[in-house]
CSV table of C-alpha atoms and ligand atoms in Angstrom, one decimal:
chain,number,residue,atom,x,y,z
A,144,UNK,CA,64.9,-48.4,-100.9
A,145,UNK,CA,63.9,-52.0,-99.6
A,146,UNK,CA,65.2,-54.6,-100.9
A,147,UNK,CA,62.5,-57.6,-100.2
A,148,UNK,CA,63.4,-61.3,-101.2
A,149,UNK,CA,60.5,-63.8,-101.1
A,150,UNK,CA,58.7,-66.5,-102.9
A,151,UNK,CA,55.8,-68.7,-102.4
A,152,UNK,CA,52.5,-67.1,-100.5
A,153,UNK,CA,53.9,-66.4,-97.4
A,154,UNK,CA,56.7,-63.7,-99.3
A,155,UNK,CA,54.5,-62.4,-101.5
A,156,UNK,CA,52.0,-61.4,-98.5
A,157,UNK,CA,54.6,-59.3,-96.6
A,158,UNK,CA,55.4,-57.9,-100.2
A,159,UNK,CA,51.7,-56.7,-100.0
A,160,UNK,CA,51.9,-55.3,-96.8
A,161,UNK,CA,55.1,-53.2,-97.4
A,162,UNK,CA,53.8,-52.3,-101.1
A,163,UNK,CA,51.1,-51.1,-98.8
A,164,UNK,CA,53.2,-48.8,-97.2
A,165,UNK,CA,55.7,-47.5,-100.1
A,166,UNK,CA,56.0,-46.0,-102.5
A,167,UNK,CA,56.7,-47.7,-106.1
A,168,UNK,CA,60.6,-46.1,-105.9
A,169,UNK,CA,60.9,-47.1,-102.2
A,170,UNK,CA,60.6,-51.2,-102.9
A,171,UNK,CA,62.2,-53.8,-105.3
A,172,UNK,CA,60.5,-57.3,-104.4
A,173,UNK,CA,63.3,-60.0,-105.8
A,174,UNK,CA,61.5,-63.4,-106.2
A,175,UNK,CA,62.4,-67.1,-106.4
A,176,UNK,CA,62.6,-68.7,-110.1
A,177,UNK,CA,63.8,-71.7,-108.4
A,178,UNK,CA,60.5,-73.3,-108.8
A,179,UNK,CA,60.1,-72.6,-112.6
A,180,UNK,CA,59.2,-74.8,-115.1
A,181,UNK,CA,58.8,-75.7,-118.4
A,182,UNK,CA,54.9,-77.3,-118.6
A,183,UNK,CA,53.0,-78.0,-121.8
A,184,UNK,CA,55.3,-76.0,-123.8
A,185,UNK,CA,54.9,-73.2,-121.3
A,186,UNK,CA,57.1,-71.5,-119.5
A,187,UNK,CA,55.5,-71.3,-115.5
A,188,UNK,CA,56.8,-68.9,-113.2
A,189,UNK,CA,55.1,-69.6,-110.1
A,190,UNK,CA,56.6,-67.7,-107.4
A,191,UNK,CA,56.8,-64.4,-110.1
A,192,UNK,CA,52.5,-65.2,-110.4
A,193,UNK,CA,52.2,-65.3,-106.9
A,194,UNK,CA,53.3,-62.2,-106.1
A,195,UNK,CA,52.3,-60.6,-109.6
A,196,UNK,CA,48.4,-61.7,-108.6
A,197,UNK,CA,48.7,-60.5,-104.6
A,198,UNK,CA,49.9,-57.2,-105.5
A,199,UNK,CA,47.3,-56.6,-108.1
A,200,UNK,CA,44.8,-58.4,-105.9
A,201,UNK,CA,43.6,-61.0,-108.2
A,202,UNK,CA,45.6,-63.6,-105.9
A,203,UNK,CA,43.2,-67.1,-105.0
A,204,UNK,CA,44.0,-66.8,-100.9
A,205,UNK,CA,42.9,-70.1,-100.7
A,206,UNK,CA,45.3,-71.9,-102.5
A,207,UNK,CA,48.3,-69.8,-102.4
A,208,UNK,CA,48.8,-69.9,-106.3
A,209,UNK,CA,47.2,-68.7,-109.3
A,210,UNK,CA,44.0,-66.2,-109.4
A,211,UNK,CA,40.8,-66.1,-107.6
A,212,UNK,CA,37.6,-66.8,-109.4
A,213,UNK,CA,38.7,-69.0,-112.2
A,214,UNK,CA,37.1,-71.5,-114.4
A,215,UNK,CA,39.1,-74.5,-116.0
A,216,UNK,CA,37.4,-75.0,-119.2
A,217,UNK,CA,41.0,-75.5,-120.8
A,218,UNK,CA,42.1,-77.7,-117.9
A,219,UNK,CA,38.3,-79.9,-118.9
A,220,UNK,CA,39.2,-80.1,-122.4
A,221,UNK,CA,43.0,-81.0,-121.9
A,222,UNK,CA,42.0,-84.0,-119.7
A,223,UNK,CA,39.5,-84.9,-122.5
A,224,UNK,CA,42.1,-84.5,-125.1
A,225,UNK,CA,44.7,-87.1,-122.5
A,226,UNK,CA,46.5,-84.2,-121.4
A,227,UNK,CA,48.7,-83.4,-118.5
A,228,UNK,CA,46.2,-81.9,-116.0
A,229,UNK,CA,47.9,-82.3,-112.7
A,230,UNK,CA,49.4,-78.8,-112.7
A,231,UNK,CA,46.4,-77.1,-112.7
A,232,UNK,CA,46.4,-74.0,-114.7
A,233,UNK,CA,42.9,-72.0,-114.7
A,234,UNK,CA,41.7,-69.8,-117.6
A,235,UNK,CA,42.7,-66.6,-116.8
A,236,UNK,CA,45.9,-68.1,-115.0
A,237,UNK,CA,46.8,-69.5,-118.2
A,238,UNK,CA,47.0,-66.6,-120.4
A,239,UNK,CA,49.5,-65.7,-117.8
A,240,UNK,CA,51.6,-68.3,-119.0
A,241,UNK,CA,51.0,-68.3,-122.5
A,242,UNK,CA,51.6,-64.7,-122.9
A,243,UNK,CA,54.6,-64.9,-120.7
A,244,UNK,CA,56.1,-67.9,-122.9
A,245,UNK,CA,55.2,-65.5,-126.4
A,246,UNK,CA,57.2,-62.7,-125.4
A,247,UNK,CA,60.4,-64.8,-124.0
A,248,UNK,CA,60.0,-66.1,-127.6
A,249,UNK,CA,60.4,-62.7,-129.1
A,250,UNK,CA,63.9,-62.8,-126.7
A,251,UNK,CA,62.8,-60.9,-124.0
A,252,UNK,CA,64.6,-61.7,-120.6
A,253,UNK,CA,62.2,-62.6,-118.1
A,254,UNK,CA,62.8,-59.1,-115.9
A,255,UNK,CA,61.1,-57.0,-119.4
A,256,UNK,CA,58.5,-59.7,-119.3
A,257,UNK,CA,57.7,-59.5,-115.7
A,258,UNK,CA,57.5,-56.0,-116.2
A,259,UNK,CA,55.4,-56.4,-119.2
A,260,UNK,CA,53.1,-58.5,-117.0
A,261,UNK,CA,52.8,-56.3,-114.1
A,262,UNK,CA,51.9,-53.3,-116.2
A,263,UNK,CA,49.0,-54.9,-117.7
A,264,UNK,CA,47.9,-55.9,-114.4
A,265,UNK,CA,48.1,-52.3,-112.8
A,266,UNK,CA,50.9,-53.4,-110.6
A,267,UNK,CA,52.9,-50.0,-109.6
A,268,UNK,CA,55.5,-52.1,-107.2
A,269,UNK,CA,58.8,-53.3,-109.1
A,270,UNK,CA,59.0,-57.1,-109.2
A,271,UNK,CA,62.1,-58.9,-110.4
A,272,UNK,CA,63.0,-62.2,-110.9
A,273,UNK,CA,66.0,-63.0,-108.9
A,274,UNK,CA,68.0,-63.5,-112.4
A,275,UNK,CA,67.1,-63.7,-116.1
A,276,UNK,CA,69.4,-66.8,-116.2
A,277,UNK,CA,67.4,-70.1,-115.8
A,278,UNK,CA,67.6,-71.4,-112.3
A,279,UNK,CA,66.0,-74.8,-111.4
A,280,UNK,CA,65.7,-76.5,-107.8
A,281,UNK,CA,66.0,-80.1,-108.0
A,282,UNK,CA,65.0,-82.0,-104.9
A,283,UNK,CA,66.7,-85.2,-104.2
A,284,UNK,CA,64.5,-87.9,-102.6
A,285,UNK,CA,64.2,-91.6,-101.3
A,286,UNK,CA,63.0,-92.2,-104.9
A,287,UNK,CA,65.7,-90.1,-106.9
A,288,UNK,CA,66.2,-86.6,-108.2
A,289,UNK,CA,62.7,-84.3,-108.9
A,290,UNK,CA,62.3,-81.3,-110.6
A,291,UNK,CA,60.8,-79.1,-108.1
A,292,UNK,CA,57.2,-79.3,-109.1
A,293,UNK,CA,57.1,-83.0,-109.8
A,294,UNK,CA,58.1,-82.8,-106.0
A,295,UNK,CA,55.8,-80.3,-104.8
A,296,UNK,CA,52.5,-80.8,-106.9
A,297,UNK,CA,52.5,-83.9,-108.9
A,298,UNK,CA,54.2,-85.9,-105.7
A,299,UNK,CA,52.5,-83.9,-103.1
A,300,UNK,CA,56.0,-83.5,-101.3
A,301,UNK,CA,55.5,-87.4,-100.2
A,302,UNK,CA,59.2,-88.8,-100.8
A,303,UNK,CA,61.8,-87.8,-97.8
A,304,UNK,CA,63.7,-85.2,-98.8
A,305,UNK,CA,67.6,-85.9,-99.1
A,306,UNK,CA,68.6,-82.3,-100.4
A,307,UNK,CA,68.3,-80.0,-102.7
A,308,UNK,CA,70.2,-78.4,-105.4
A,309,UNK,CA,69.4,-75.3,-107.6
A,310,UNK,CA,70.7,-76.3,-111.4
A,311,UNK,CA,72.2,-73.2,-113.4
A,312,UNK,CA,73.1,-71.2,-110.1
A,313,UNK,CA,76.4,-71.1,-110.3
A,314,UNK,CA,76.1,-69.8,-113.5
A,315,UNK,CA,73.4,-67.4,-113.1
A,316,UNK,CA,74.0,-63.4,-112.9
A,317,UNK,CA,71.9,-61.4,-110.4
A,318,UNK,CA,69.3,-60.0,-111.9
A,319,UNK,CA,70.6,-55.6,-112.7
A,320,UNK,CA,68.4,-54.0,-110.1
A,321,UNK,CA,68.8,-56.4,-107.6
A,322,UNK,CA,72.6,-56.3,-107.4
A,323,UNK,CA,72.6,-52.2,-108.0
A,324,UNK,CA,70.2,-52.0,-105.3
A,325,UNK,CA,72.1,-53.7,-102.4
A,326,UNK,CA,75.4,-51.5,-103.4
A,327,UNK,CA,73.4,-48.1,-103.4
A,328,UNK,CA,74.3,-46.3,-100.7
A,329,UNK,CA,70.2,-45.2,-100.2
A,330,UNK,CA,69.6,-48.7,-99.4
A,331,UNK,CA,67.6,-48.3,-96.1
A,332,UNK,CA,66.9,-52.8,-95.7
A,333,UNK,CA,67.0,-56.1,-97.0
A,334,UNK,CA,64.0,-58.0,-96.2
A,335,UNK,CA,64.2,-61.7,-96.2
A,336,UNK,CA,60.2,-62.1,-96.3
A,337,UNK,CA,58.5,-65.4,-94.7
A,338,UNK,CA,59.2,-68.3,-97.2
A,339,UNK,CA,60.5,-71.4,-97.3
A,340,UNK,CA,64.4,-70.3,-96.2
A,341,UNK,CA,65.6,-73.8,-98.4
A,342,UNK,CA,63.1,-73.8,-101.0
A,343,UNK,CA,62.5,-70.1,-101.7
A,344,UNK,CA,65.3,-68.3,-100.4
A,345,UNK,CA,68.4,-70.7,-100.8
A,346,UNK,CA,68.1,-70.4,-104.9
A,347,UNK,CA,69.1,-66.8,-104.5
A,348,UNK,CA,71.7,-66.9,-102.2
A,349,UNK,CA,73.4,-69.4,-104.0
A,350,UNK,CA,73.7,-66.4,-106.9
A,351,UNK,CA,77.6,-66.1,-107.3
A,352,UNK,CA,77.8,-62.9,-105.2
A,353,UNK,CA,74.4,-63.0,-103.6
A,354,UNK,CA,75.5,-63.5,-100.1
A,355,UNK,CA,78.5,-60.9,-100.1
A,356,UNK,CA,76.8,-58.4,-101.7
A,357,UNK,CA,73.8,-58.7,-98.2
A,358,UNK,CA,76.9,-58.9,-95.8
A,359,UNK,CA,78.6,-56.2,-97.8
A,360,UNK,CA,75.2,-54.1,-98.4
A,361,UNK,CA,75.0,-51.0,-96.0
A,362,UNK,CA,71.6,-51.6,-94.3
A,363,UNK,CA,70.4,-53.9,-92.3
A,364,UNK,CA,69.1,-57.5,-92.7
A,365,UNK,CA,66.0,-58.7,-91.2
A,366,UNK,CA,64.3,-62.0,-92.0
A,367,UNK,CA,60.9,-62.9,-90.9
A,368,UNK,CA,60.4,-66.6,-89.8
A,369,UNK,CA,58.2,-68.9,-91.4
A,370,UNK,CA,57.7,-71.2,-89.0
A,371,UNK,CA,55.4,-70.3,-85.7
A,372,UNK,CA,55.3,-72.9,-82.9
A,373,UNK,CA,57.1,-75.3,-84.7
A,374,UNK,CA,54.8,-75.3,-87.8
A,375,UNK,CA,55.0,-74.0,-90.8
A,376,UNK,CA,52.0,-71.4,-91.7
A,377,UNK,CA,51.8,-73.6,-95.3
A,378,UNK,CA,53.6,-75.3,-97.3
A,379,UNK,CA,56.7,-78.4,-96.4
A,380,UNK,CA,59.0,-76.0,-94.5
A,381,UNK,CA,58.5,-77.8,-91.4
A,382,UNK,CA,58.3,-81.4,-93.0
A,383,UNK,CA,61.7,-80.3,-95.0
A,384,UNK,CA,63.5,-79.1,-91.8
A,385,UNK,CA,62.6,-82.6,-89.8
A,386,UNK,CA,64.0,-84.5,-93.2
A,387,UNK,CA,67.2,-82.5,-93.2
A,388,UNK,CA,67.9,-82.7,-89.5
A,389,UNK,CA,66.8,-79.8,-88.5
A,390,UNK,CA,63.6,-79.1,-85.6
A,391,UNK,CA,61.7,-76.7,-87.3
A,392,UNK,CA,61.5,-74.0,-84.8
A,393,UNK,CA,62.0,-70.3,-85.1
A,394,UNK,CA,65.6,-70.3,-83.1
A,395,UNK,CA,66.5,-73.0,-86.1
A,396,UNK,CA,65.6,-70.3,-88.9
A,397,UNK,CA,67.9,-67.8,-86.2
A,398,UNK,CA,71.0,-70.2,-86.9
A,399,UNK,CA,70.3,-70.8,-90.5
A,400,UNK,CA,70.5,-67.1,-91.2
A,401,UNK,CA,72.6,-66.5,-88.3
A,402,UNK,CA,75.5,-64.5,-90.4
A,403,UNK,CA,73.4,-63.1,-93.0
A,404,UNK,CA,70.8,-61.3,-90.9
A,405,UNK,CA,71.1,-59.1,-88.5
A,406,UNK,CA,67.2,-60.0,-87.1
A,407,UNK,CA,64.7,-62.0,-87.1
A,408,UNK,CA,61.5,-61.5,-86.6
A,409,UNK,CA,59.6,-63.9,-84.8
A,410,UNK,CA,56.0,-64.5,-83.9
A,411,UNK,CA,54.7,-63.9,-80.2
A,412,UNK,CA,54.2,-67.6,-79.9
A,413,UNK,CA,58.1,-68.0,-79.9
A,414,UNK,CA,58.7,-64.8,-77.8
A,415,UNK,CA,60.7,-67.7,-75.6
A,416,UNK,CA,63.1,-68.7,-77.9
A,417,UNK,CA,64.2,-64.9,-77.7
A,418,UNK,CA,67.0,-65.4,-75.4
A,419,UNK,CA,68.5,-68.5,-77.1
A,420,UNK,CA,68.1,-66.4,-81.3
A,421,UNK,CA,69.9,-63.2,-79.2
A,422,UNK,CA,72.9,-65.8,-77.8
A,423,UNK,CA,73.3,-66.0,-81.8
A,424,UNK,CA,73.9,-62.3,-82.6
A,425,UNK,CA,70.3,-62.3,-84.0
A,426,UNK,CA,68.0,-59.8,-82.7
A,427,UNK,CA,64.9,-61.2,-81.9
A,428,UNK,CA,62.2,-58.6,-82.6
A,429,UNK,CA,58.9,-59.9,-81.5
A,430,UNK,CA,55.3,-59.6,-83.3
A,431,UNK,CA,52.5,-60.9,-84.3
A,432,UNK,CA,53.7,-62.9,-87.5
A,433,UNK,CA,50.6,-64.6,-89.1
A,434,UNK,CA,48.9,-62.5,-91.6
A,435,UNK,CA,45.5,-63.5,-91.8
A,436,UNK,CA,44.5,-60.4,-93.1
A,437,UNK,CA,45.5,-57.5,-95.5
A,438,UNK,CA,45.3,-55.4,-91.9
A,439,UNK,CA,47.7,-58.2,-90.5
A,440,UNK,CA,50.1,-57.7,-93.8
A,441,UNK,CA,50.5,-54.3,-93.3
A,442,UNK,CA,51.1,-54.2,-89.4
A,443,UNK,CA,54.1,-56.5,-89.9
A,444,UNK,CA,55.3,-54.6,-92.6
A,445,UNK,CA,54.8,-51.4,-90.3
A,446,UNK,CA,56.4,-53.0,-87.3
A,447,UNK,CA,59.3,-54.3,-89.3
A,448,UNK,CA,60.4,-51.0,-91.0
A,449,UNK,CA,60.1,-49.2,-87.5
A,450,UNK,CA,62.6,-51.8,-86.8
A,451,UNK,CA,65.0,-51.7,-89.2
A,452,UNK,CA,64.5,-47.5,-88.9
A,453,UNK,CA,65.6,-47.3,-85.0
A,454,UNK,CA,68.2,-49.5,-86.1
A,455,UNK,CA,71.2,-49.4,-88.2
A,456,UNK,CA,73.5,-52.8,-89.1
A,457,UNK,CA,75.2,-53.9,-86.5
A,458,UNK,CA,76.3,-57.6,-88.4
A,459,UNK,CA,79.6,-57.8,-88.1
B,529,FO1,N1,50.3,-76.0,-106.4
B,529,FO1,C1,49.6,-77.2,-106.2
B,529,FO1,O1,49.8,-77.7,-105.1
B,529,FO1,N2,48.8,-77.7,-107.2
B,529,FO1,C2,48.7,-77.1,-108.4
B,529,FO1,O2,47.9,-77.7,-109.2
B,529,FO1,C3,49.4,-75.9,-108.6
B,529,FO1,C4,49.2,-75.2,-109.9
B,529,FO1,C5,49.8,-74.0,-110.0
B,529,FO1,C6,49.7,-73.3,-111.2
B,529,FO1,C7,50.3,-72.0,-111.4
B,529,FO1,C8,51.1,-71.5,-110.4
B,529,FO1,O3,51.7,-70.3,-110.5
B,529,FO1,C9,51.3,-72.3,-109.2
B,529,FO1,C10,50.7,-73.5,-109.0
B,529,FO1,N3,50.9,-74.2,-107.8
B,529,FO1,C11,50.2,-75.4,-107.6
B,529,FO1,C12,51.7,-73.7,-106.7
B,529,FO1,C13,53.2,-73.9,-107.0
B,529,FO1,O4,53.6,-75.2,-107.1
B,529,FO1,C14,53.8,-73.2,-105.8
B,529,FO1,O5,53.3,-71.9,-105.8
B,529,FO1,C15,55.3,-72.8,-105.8
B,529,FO1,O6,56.0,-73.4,-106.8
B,529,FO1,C16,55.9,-73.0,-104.4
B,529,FO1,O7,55.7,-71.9,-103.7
């Protein structure tokens, strides 16, 4: 089994490329809920959509989020009506949301509903939300404390970032598979895909038990960088390094997970920063990173399970 933890666009394309590659039993994509929110009356689950819509191939590559091809009649008539219209939810991409909010209604947790979700949309691959308990990032800025979309979308990531927390973590259980998955003993990796390590990947880790359970899990733990020569492939994570005092650079990702991972994988435009992410007791393994294309997507995924194959943990 893999064990792949992502969120945002850049996560859920690896998750492509290895759902490429396995078999429905052989992954268990765990996604951020950090960047949920309640919009409308609706309950939004971006990173969940993200992945959902790549995986079943309705994702808008453009944009990152919501579905390809969509109208926004209902976003037209909100704004006529003086509604909220700058999260932009298209047609189709609503329905999303409203039939995700119905069935949380009837007191599903948000794993049956994902699963719900992905059936209808002929997605084979098991994705889980990294808990059914609520989870919210809030980023603290020059101008205060934002939900996480107010920062990212309404705001347009524009204050300077002062730090982040992730409300509800410390009360939050893993979500069942997740946590059964990195203590079964046919666990052959964890895959820490290419998002945003503080925005997408933090709000897991700070799951009570999250981080033992990796350093405990018998496999090895690769990440893939999301930053390639010293920019971030989209989204803030560069921005969001420079405000928290770090250089956003591949060998900074290698100390941020240095501990955690037992690789990183970085892209052939940072092959020099190998030496300096090896001095950390992170092996560099070297690749083309960028996946420009579902080709692309499923070369990395190819190169990094030869990886973690020829390879077992050697963490401490
Ligand atoms: N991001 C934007 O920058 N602008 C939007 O209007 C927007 C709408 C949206 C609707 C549904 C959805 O699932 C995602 C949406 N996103 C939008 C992206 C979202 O903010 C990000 O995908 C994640 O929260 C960060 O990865």
């Amino acid at each position: 089994m893999i064990v792949a933890l992502a969120g945002g666009v850049g996560g859920a394309k690896l998750v492509d490329g290895l759902a490429r590659l396995l078999a429905p039993g052989e992954l268990l994509a765990v996604i951020n809920t950090g960047d949920d929110f309640e919009h409308l009356g609706l309950q939004v689950c971006p990173d969940l959509d993200t992945v959902m819509y790549t995986l079943a191939g309705l994702a808008n590559t453009e944009t990152g989020w919501g579905q390809a091809g969509e109208s926004w009649h209902f976003m037209q008539a909100l704004e006529g009506l003086g509604g909220e219209t700058w999260f932009r939810l298209g047609d189709r991409d609503l329905a999303t949301h409203v039939r995700r909010t119905q069935l949380l209604a009837d007191g599903r947790t948000l794993s049956q509903v994902t699963r719900l979700l992905c059936d209808a949309l002929g997605v084979r691959h098991r994705v889980v939300p990294m808990s059914d308990d609520s989870v919210r990032t809030v980023v603290d800025t020059s101008e205060g404390a934002l939900p996480f979309q107010h920062y990212f979308v309404q705001r347009r990531c524009e204050p300077v970032l002062k730090g982040l927390h992730f409300g509800g973590a410390a009360n939050a259980q893993p979500q069942s598979q997740w946590l059964g998955a990195l203590r079964d003993p046919g666990l052959r990796a964890i895959v820490i895909c290419p998002s945003n390590p503080y925005l997408s990947i933090e709000p897991m880790l700070a799951i009570p038990g999250i981080r033992e359970a990796i350093q405990h899990a018998p496999a090895p733990v690769v990440a893939v960088s999301p930053i390639v020569g010293g920019q971030a492939i989209k989204g803030p994570a560069a921005k969001i390094m420079r405000e928290l005092g770090y250089e956003p650079s591949a060998l900074e990702v290698a100390r941020h997970y240095a501990g955690l991972v037992d690789a990183l994988v970085i892209d052939t435009a940072d092959a020099g920063a190998a030496q300096a992410i090896a001095a950390l007791g992170v092996h560099p393994l070297v690749t083309g990173t960028v996946m420009s294309t579902d080709a692309h997507r499923e070369q990395l995924a190819r190169d990094l399970l030869a990886f973690v194959d020829g390879r077992p943990r050697s963490r401490p």
